[in-house]
Amino acid sequence: MPSRPFPLALALLALALPAASQTTAPPPAFMQREKGHCIACHQLPQGAGPATKADLGPRLTGARMRELGRARLRDLIQDPTVANPNTVMPPFGRHRILDTAEIDRLVQYLHALP
Amino acid sequence: MRFPECIAGIALAALLSLPAHAAGPEDVRAGIAVALKERLPELAPQDYRLGAAALDAELRRALEENAGAGAATVEAGKALWTRKFKNGRTLSGCFPNGGRRVAAAYPQFDPRLKRVITLEMAVNQCLKSHGEALYDHADPKTMGAVTAYLRSLSDGQKVAVRVPTAAEERFEQGRRLYTSRLGQRNYACASCHVQGAGKHFEDTPLSPAIGQATHWPVIRKGEPVTLQERFRECLELMGAAPFPAGSEELNNLEYFLTFLSNGLPMAANAWRPER
């Protein structure tokens, strides 16, 4: 096959640009009342999801999520009472509100927040 | 959680876990008042009865605009209150002053039955003693309407629930229910209405525990909703199986919660937005 680096590079760039210029919409578990319903308590960075007045929990920022890291985020969603017995946040994993796949999806979303 | 909030949370948790014999009802109420004052320093004492509307100007405006939302319900309730039973008596005849200025003393402890009696139970006790069909607590057309009228006869009266020594165990059971983590979501009532009072859940501020019992039934979409029906809605949202209206659990819970509002003026039939 003849080498065509220039068109290939353009194609790769075209694929990368949309991902860099938009944030992923919150997964269903973030929004749905019967699931995580995270939107009820936590505000998202501007543009990353619906704007709310929710402040029962801290604001979610990409910097803070990446500072915590994926493993810690997973633990916090699984059972936040381990770190803070007085927390109001439900133990989504321990009480089987969310399954492993849903928690993983949330962690992926949170870790990629702006 | 910030450090000062953490300390306040721990102190609150300690206070709310005290048994009744260590901290009497008045001490428990005072402790909650201090915790709420810390969280809501700007909230005037007379505004606690407004609930979330005290903390949201738009909601407060909507409350004022819809102040007459309960009028039709109150009229329907008055008709039931004065309706003649088969034996010629009426609900009105079961209560002192025809029901005027009685609601502030409920719930009350019945020393003979050794249990808490709510106003709704007193209505049903009257119906039962005259051989009439009882009202379903959840029925807005009967119990809702009657309590909308009966409670309106105490508008402006200050809540005055008494907890004699013999009733302290019931009060303590109510306090324990209010402060215990329940259900799949692991919330206690206090998680939102003491610890989280004033914070926003979705876009609505969480009402403080003090003041919550002053304005029932509330009028939602033109229909009355009693306090115990609201408890049941909350319990479902918490992922807990709701205790039945009129159960010991909800009666004790209402006893505890209403005592917290002692001294606040009552105003029945407050409008509330759709949920």
Tab-separated table of C-alpha atoms in Angstrom:
chain	number	residue	atom	x	y	z
A	1	MET	CA	0.000	0.000	0.000
A	2	PRO	CA	1.412	3.411	-0.903
A	3	SER	CA	2.169	5.447	2.243
A	4	ARG	CA	-0.143	8.449	2.744
A	5	PRO	CA	0.866	9.940	6.050
A	6	PHE	CA	-0.706	13.365	5.485
A	7	PRO	CA	-4.362	12.311	4.933
A	8	LEU	CA	-3.991	9.733	7.749
A	9	ALA	CA	-2.721	12.413	10.122
A	10	LEU	CA	-5.649	14.657	9.149
A	11	ALA	CA	-8.117	11.818	9.811
A	12	LEU	CA	-6.626	11.157	13.235
A	13	LEU	CA	-6.726	14.863	14.072
A	14	ALA	CA	-10.376	15.073	12.989
A	15	LEU	CA	-11.195	12.199	15.320
A	16	ALA	CA	-9.332	13.766	18.243
A	17	LEU	CA	-10.725	17.300	17.958
A	18	PRO	CA	-14.395	16.614	18.901
A	19	ALA	CA	-13.301	14.656	22.001
A	20	ALA	CA	-11.133	17.549	23.137
A	21	SER	CA	-13.807	20.221	22.568
A	22	GLN	CA	-16.832	18.575	24.281
A	23	THR	CA	-17.380	16.816	27.619
A	24	THR	CA	-19.312	13.570	27.904
A	25	ALA	CA	-22.901	13.852	29.043
A	26	PRO	CA	-23.547	12.449	32.550
A	27	PRO	CA	-24.350	8.723	32.497
A	28	PRO	CA	-27.912	7.690	33.441
A	29	ALA	CA	-26.801	6.582	36.937
A	30	PHE	CA	-25.703	10.170	37.640
A	31	MET	CA	-29.104	11.628	36.786
A	32	GLN	CA	-31.808	9.081	37.583
A	33	ARG	CA	-33.615	9.361	40.911
A	34	GLU	CA	-33.773	5.596	41.421
A	35	LYS	CA	-30.046	5.260	40.639
A	36	GLY	CA	-27.200	7.416	41.874
A	37	HIS	CA	-29.150	10.648	41.444
A	38	CYS	CA	-25.821	12.399	42.010
A	39	ILE	CA	-27.173	15.568	40.365
A	40	ALA	CA	-29.468	16.017	43.377
A	41	CYS	CA	-26.573	16.770	45.729
A	42	HIS	CA	-23.541	17.682	43.632
A	43	GLN	CA	-22.944	20.488	41.172
A	44	LEU	CA	-20.981	19.828	37.995
A	45	PRO	CA	-18.481	22.120	36.275
A	46	GLN	CA	-20.123	24.578	33.893
A	47	GLY	CA	-20.976	22.901	30.630
A	48	ALA	CA	-20.451	19.366	31.960
A	49	GLY	CA	-24.105	18.847	32.784
A	50	PRO	CA	-27.276	20.610	33.937
A	51	ALA	CA	-26.748	23.614	36.201
A	52	THR	CA	-28.364	23.210	39.632
A	53	LYS	CA	-28.331	24.787	43.084
A	54	ALA	CA	-27.537	21.408	44.689
A	55	ASP	CA	-25.011	21.776	47.495
A	56	LEU	CA	-25.737	19.001	49.968
A	57	GLY	CA	-22.513	17.474	48.673
A	58	PRO	CA	-19.333	19.178	47.466
A	59	ARG	CA	-18.941	20.485	43.909
A	60	LEU	CA	-17.454	17.904	41.567
A	61	THR	CA	-14.432	19.185	39.693
A	62	GLY	CA	-12.112	17.271	37.412
A	63	ALA	CA	-9.099	18.386	39.431
A	64	ARG	CA	-10.554	17.002	42.668
A	65	MET	CA	-11.702	13.770	41.004
A	66	ARG	CA	-8.252	13.155	39.515
A	67	GLU	CA	-6.628	14.048	42.840
A	68	LEU	CA	-8.731	11.323	44.497
A	69	GLY	CA	-7.974	8.865	41.700
A	70	ARG	CA	-10.116	6.103	40.254
A	71	ALA	CA	-9.653	3.603	43.095
A	72	ARG	CA	-10.645	6.105	45.796
A	73	LEU	CA	-13.593	7.356	43.735
A	74	ARG	CA	-14.800	3.793	43.366
A	75	ASP	CA	-14.504	3.231	47.136
A	76	LEU	CA	-16.342	6.471	47.912
A	77	ILE	CA	-19.273	5.585	45.673
A	78	GLN	CA	-19.277	1.971	46.868
A	79	ASP	CA	-19.463	2.994	50.555
A	80	PRO	CA	-18.711	6.588	51.632
A	81	THR	CA	-19.479	5.766	55.277
A	82	VAL	CA	-16.085	4.055	55.575
A	83	ALA	CA	-14.299	7.379	55.167
A	84	ASN	CA	-16.978	9.423	56.981
A	85	PRO	CA	-19.561	7.650	59.179
A	86	ASN	CA	-21.600	10.890	59.386
A	87	THR	CA	-21.895	11.344	55.639
A	88	VAL	CA	-25.352	11.821	54.138
A	89	MET	CA	-24.214	10.207	50.869
A	90	PRO	CA	-25.814	6.770	50.386
A	91	PRO	CA	-23.617	3.650	50.223
A	92	PHE	CA	-24.495	3.006	46.575
A	93	GLY	CA	-22.533	-0.229	46.224
A	94	ARG	CA	-22.969	-1.722	49.703
A	95	HIS	CA	-26.721	-1.132	49.548
A	96	ARG	CA	-26.924	-2.348	45.955
A	97	ILE	CA	-28.373	0.850	44.571
A	98	LEU	CA	-25.729	0.691	41.826
A	99	ASP	CA	-23.936	-2.334	40.406
A	100	THR	CA	-20.230	-2.596	39.610
A	101	ALA	CA	-20.658	-1.631	35.968
A	102	GLU	CA	-22.655	1.472	36.898
A	103	ILE	CA	-20.068	2.518	39.479
A	104	ASP	CA	-17.261	1.957	36.946
A	105	ARG	CA	-19.121	4.098	34.411
A	106	LEU	CA	-19.547	6.863	36.984
A	107	VAL	CA	-15.868	6.726	37.944
A	108	GLN	CA	-14.903	6.996	34.276
A	109	TYR	CA	-17.195	9.998	33.852
A	110	LEU	CA	-16.050	11.765	37.012
A	111	HIS	CA	-12.364	11.193	36.293
A	112	ALA	CA	-12.809	12.867	32.895
A	113	LEU	CA	-14.610	15.960	34.171
A	114	PRO	CA	-13.117	19.323	33.201
B	1	MET	CA	-16.582	18.112	54.799
B	2	ARG	CA	-14.780	21.166	56.242
B	3	PHE	CA	-13.260	20.839	59.716
B	4	PRO	CA	-15.738	23.137	61.582
B	5	GLU	CA	-18.675	21.378	59.880
B	6	CYS	CA	-17.157	18.044	60.865
B	7	ILE	CA	-16.991	19.102	64.523
B	8	ALA	CA	-20.566	20.440	64.421
B	9	GLY	CA	-21.697	17.193	62.828
B	10	ILE	CA	-20.045	15.083	65.510
B	11	ALA	CA	-21.486	17.283	68.297
B	12	LEU	CA	-24.923	17.044	66.721
B	13	ALA	CA	-24.620	13.293	66.322
B	14	ALA	CA	-23.677	13.021	70.009
B	15	LEU	CA	-26.626	15.149	71.112
B	16	LEU	CA	-29.121	13.325	68.939
B	17	SER	CA	-27.951	9.966	70.251
B	18	LEU	CA	-28.553	10.894	73.913
B	19	PRO	CA	-31.294	8.799	75.589
B	20	ALA	CA	-34.301	10.715	76.915
B	21	HIS	CA	-33.425	10.157	80.566
B	22	ALA	CA	-30.029	11.794	80.021
B	23	ALA	CA	-31.423	14.734	78.005
B	24	GLY	CA	-35.104	15.591	78.502
B	25	PRO	CA	-37.304	16.664	75.598
B	26	GLU	CA	-36.629	20.347	76.189
B	27	ASP	CA	-32.855	19.749	76.158
B	28	VAL	CA	-33.163	17.801	72.903
B	29	ARG	CA	-35.209	20.618	71.361
B	30	ALA	CA	-32.738	23.244	72.559
B	31	GLY	CA	-29.807	21.258	71.147
B	32	ILE	CA	-31.439	21.010	67.741
B	33	ALA	CA	-32.258	24.737	67.858
B	34	VAL	CA	-28.556	25.498	68.465
B	35	ALA	CA	-27.471	23.225	65.600
B	36	LEU	CA	-29.972	24.851	63.236
B	37	LYS	CA	-28.962	28.365	64.319
B	38	GLU	CA	-25.357	27.477	63.427
B	39	ARG	CA	-26.364	26.272	59.987
B	40	LEU	CA	-28.930	29.010	59.311
B	41	PRO	CA	-27.743	32.095	61.216
B	42	GLU	CA	-29.763	34.450	58.972
B	43	LEU	CA	-33.083	32.638	59.444
B	44	ALA	CA	-35.394	34.610	61.749
B	45	PRO	CA	-37.183	32.495	64.401
B	46	GLN	CA	-40.609	33.508	63.073
B	47	ASP	CA	-39.671	32.225	59.594
B	48	TYR	CA	-38.896	28.637	60.598
B	49	ARG	CA	-42.573	27.782	60.032
B	50	LEU	CA	-42.196	28.640	56.321
B	51	GLY	CA	-39.840	25.714	55.744
B	52	ALA	CA	-37.987	25.778	52.444
B	53	ALA	CA	-39.823	28.980	51.446
B	54	ALA	CA	-37.943	30.883	54.158
B	55	LEU	CA	-34.730	30.105	52.278
B	56	ASP	CA	-35.870	30.688	48.690
B	57	ALA	CA	-37.356	34.028	47.625
B	58	GLU	CA	-39.117	32.575	44.576
B	59	LEU	CA	-40.716	29.818	46.633
B	60	ARG	CA	-41.772	32.336	49.276
B	61	ARG	CA	-43.442	34.469	46.611
B	62	ALA	CA	-45.248	31.425	45.227
B	63	LEU	CA	-46.438	30.530	48.735
B	64	GLU	CA	-47.882	34.014	49.210
B	65	GLU	CA	-49.519	34.014	45.756
B	66	ASN	CA	-51.180	30.678	46.445
B	67	ALA	CA	-52.201	31.412	50.038
B	68	GLY	CA	-55.851	30.648	49.296
B	69	ALA	CA	-55.177	27.265	47.687
B	70	GLY	CA	-56.829	25.410	50.570
B	71	ALA	CA	-60.132	27.332	50.568
B	72	ALA	CA	-62.202	24.683	48.762
B	73	THR	CA	-60.719	21.916	50.920
B	74	VAL	CA	-61.498	23.829	54.106
B	75	GLU	CA	-65.120	24.324	52.975
B	76	ALA	CA	-65.447	20.608	52.250
B	77	GLY	CA	-63.933	19.875	55.653
B	78	LYS	CA	-66.371	22.204	57.400
B	79	ALA	CA	-69.270	20.325	55.807
B	80	LEU	CA	-67.907	17.026	57.161
B	81	TRP	CA	-67.268	18.620	60.571
B	82	THR	CA	-70.871	19.695	60.968
B	83	ARG	CA	-72.493	16.749	59.166
B	84	LYS	CA	-75.002	14.912	61.367
B	85	PHE	CA	-74.162	11.283	62.128
B	86	LYS	CA	-76.873	8.628	62.030
B	87	ASN	CA	-77.415	9.305	65.754
B	88	GLY	CA	-77.750	13.048	65.239
B	89	ARG	CA	-74.372	13.979	66.737
B	90	THR	CA	-71.458	15.574	64.859
B	91	LEU	CA	-67.646	15.551	64.805
B	92	SER	CA	-67.824	19.070	66.191
B	93	GLY	CA	-69.527	17.746	69.323
B	94	CYS	CA	-66.606	15.459	70.183
B	95	PHE	CA	-64.162	18.306	70.744
B	96	PRO	CA	-64.096	21.216	73.182
B	97	ASN	CA	-65.216	24.573	71.719
B	98	GLY	CA	-66.451	22.751	68.626
B	99	GLY	CA	-62.806	22.120	67.692
B	100	ARG	CA	-61.673	25.731	67.939
B	101	ARG	CA	-58.152	26.131	69.305
B	102	VAL	CA	-57.570	22.439	70.058
B	103	ALA	CA	-55.051	21.434	67.385
B	104	ALA	CA	-52.020	23.007	69.094
B	105	ALA	CA	-52.055	20.409	71.873
B	106	TYR	CA	-51.812	17.469	69.467
B	107	PRO	CA	-50.256	14.953	69.329
B	108	GLN	CA	-50.883	14.196	72.980
B	109	PHE	CA	-50.156	11.290	75.240
B	110	ASP	CA	-53.162	9.343	76.439
B	111	PRO	CA	-52.216	8.065	79.917
B	112	ARG	CA	-55.075	5.567	79.911
B	113	LEU	CA	-54.178	3.995	76.552
B	114	LYS	CA	-50.463	4.682	77.200
B	115	ARG	CA	-49.965	5.817	73.618
B	116	VAL	CA	-49.680	8.938	71.531
B	117	ILE	CA	-52.913	10.183	69.988
B	118	THR	CA	-52.765	12.395	66.913
B	119	LEU	CA	-55.520	14.789	65.877
B	120	GLU	CA	-56.422	12.433	63.020
B	121	MET	CA	-56.782	9.540	65.483
B	122	ALA	CA	-58.987	11.704	67.697
B	123	VAL	CA	-61.241	12.322	64.685
B	124	ASN	CA	-61.473	8.588	64.044
B	125	GLN	CA	-62.031	7.893	67.753
B	126	CYS	CA	-65.053	10.194	67.561
B	127	LEU	CA	-66.395	8.484	64.437
B	128	LYS	CA	-65.893	5.049	65.991
B	129	SER	CA	-67.629	5.965	69.235
B	130	HIS	CA	-70.685	7.097	67.240
B	131	GLY	CA	-70.805	4.052	65.003
B	132	GLU	CA	-69.654	5.932	61.903
B	133	ALA	CA	-67.221	4.674	59.234
B	134	LEU	CA	-63.626	5.680	59.976
B	135	TYR	CA	-61.689	7.977	57.666
B	136	ASP	CA	-58.675	6.677	55.746
B	137	HIS	CA	-55.653	8.801	56.733
B	138	ALA	CA	-54.592	8.929	53.088
B	139	ASP	CA	-57.972	10.065	51.734
B	140	PRO	CA	-57.851	13.770	50.869
B	141	LYS	CA	-61.645	13.891	50.570
B	142	THR	CA	-62.317	12.828	54.158
B	143	MET	CA	-59.392	12.891	56.619
B	144	GLY	CA	-57.511	15.468	54.537
B	145	ALA	CA	-60.501	17.792	54.273
B	146	VAL	CA	-61.587	17.426	57.901
B	147	THR	CA	-58.114	18.110	59.268
B	148	ALA	CA	-57.733	21.039	56.850
B	149	TYR	CA	-60.804	22.591	58.473
B	150	LEU	CA	-60.115	21.496	62.059
B	151	ARG	CA	-56.514	22.689	62.020
B	152	SER	CA	-57.543	25.999	60.438
B	153	LEU	CA	-59.563	26.647	63.626
B	154	SER	CA	-56.209	26.893	65.418
B	155	ASP	CA	-54.502	29.273	62.986
B	156	GLY	CA	-52.269	31.648	64.917
B	157	GLN	CA	-52.222	29.453	68.006
B	158	LYS	CA	-48.758	28.469	69.219
B	159	VAL	CA	-47.824	24.790	69.102
B	160	ALA	CA	-48.019	23.474	72.672
B	161	VAL	CA	-47.292	19.750	72.769
B	162	ARG	CA	-46.749	18.395	76.247
B	163	VAL	CA	-44.469	15.482	77.073
B	164	PRO	CA	-45.233	14.379	80.651
B	165	THR	CA	-42.812	11.965	82.312
B	166	ALA	CA	-44.999	8.982	81.411
B	167	ALA	CA	-44.720	9.974	77.730
B	168	GLU	CA	-40.950	10.442	77.585
B	169	GLU	CA	-40.403	6.927	76.275
B	170	ARG	CA	-42.701	7.688	73.301
B	171	PHE	CA	-40.889	10.952	72.690
B	172	GLU	CA	-37.583	9.089	72.784
B	173	GLN	CA	-38.897	6.513	70.290
B	174	GLY	CA	-39.861	9.371	67.973
B	175	ARG	CA	-36.454	10.991	68.422
B	176	ARG	CA	-34.719	7.717	67.661
B	177	LEU	CA	-36.751	7.255	64.494
B	178	TYR	CA	-35.979	10.816	63.400
B	179	THR	CA	-32.238	10.324	63.880
B	180	SER	CA	-31.801	6.700	62.740
B	181	ARG	CA	-30.435	5.829	59.325
B	182	LEU	CA	-33.198	4.044	57.462
B	183	GLY	CA	-33.734	2.359	54.158
B	184	GLN	CA	-31.630	1.691	51.111
B	185	ARG	CA	-30.459	5.299	50.887
B	186	ASN	CA	-29.261	5.220	54.512
B	187	TYR	CA	-30.824	8.597	55.295
B	188	ALA	CA	-32.139	9.681	58.646
B	189	CYS	CA	-34.758	12.454	58.715
B	190	ALA	CA	-32.114	14.435	60.604
B	191	SER	CA	-29.592	13.896	57.782
B	192	CYS	CA	-31.532	16.365	55.652
B	193	HIS	CA	-33.506	18.435	58.139
B	194	VAL	CA	-30.876	19.061	60.799
B	195	GLN	CA	-27.455	18.142	59.373
B	196	GLY	CA	-28.392	19.311	55.871
B	197	ALA	CA	-30.915	22.031	56.767
B	198	GLY	CA	-30.719	24.908	54.321
B	199	LYS	CA	-28.636	22.995	51.798
B	200	HIS	CA	-30.169	22.331	48.407
B	201	PHE	CA	-31.412	18.922	47.328
B	202	GLU	CA	-31.940	19.346	43.595
B	203	ASP	CA	-32.996	23.003	43.464
B	204	THR	CA	-34.978	23.188	46.693
B	205	PRO	CA	-33.580	24.096	50.121
B	206	LEU	CA	-34.068	21.445	52.809
B	207	SER	CA	-36.426	22.707	55.505
B	208	PRO	CA	-35.179	22.781	59.116
B	209	ALA	CA	-36.764	20.318	61.584
B	210	ILE	CA	-38.044	23.138	63.789
B	211	GLY	CA	-41.075	24.612	62.072
B	212	GLN	CA	-41.892	21.525	60.014
B	213	ALA	CA	-44.985	20.590	62.012
B	214	THR	CA	-46.794	23.958	62.030
B	215	HIS	CA	-48.604	24.058	58.698
B	216	TRP	CA	-50.373	20.787	57.976
B	217	PRO	CA	-52.073	19.577	55.948
B	218	VAL	CA	-50.220	21.093	53.019
B	219	ILE	CA	-52.124	21.783	49.811
B	220	ARG	CA	-50.504	20.230	46.764
B	221	LYS	CA	-52.290	20.367	43.386
B	222	GLY	CA	-55.382	21.523	45.268
B	223	GLU	CA	-55.435	18.434	47.533
B	224	PRO	CA	-54.583	18.206	51.251
B	225	VAL	CA	-51.620	16.061	52.299
B	226	THR	CA	-51.312	15.206	55.993
B	227	LEU	CA	-48.003	15.160	57.861
B	228	GLN	CA	-48.049	11.392	58.197
B	229	GLU	CA	-48.668	10.985	54.471
B	230	ARG	CA	-45.639	13.208	53.924
B	231	PHE	CA	-43.606	11.008	56.288
B	232	ARG	CA	-44.618	8.034	54.160
B	233	GLU	CA	-43.578	9.791	50.930
B	234	CYS	CA	-40.194	10.611	52.464
B	235	LEU	CA	-39.695	7.066	53.725
B	236	GLU	CA	-40.329	5.747	50.221
B	237	LEU	CA	-37.811	8.200	48.760
B	238	MET	CA	-35.354	7.002	51.396
B	239	GLY	CA	-35.873	3.454	50.137
B	240	ALA	CA	-37.539	2.409	53.390
B	241	ALA	CA	-40.842	0.551	53.693
B	242	PRO	CA	-43.186	3.291	54.964
B	243	PHE	CA	-44.891	2.671	58.294
B	244	PRO	CA	-48.683	2.898	57.995
B	245	ALA	CA	-50.396	6.166	58.898
B	246	GLY	CA	-51.676	5.867	62.469
B	247	SER	CA	-48.927	3.380	63.396
B	248	GLU	CA	-47.039	3.684	66.688
B	249	GLU	CA	-43.908	4.586	64.729
B	250	LEU	CA	-45.412	7.498	62.817
B	251	ASN	CA	-47.387	8.706	65.821
B	252	ASN	CA	-44.229	8.831	67.945
B	253	LEU	CA	-42.372	10.500	65.099
B	254	GLU	CA	-45.100	13.141	64.772
B	255	TYR	CA	-45.053	13.597	68.573
B	256	PHE	CA	-41.306	14.264	68.521
B	257	LEU	CA	-41.384	16.496	65.463
B	258	THR	CA	-44.326	18.590	66.634
B	259	PHE	CA	-42.739	19.126	70.064
B	260	LEU	CA	-39.745	20.639	68.249
B	261	SER	CA	-42.090	23.341	66.920
B	262	ASN	CA	-43.456	24.291	70.331
B	263	GLY	CA	-43.951	28.047	70.586
B	264	LEU	CA	-44.306	28.582	66.829
B	265	PRO	CA	-47.636	29.837	65.445
B	266	MET	CA	-49.674	27.374	63.426
B	267	ALA	CA	-51.023	28.132	59.955
B	268	ALA	CA	-52.799	25.186	58.382
B	269	ASN	CA	-53.139	24.466	54.679
B	270	ALA	CA	-49.858	25.875	53.443
B	271	TRP	CA	-49.488	25.674	49.674
B	272	ARG	CA	-46.689	23.527	48.351
B	273	PRO	CA	-45.536	23.018	44.732
B	274	GLU	CA	-45.963	19.757	42.895
B	275	ARG	CA	-43.272	17.200	43.614
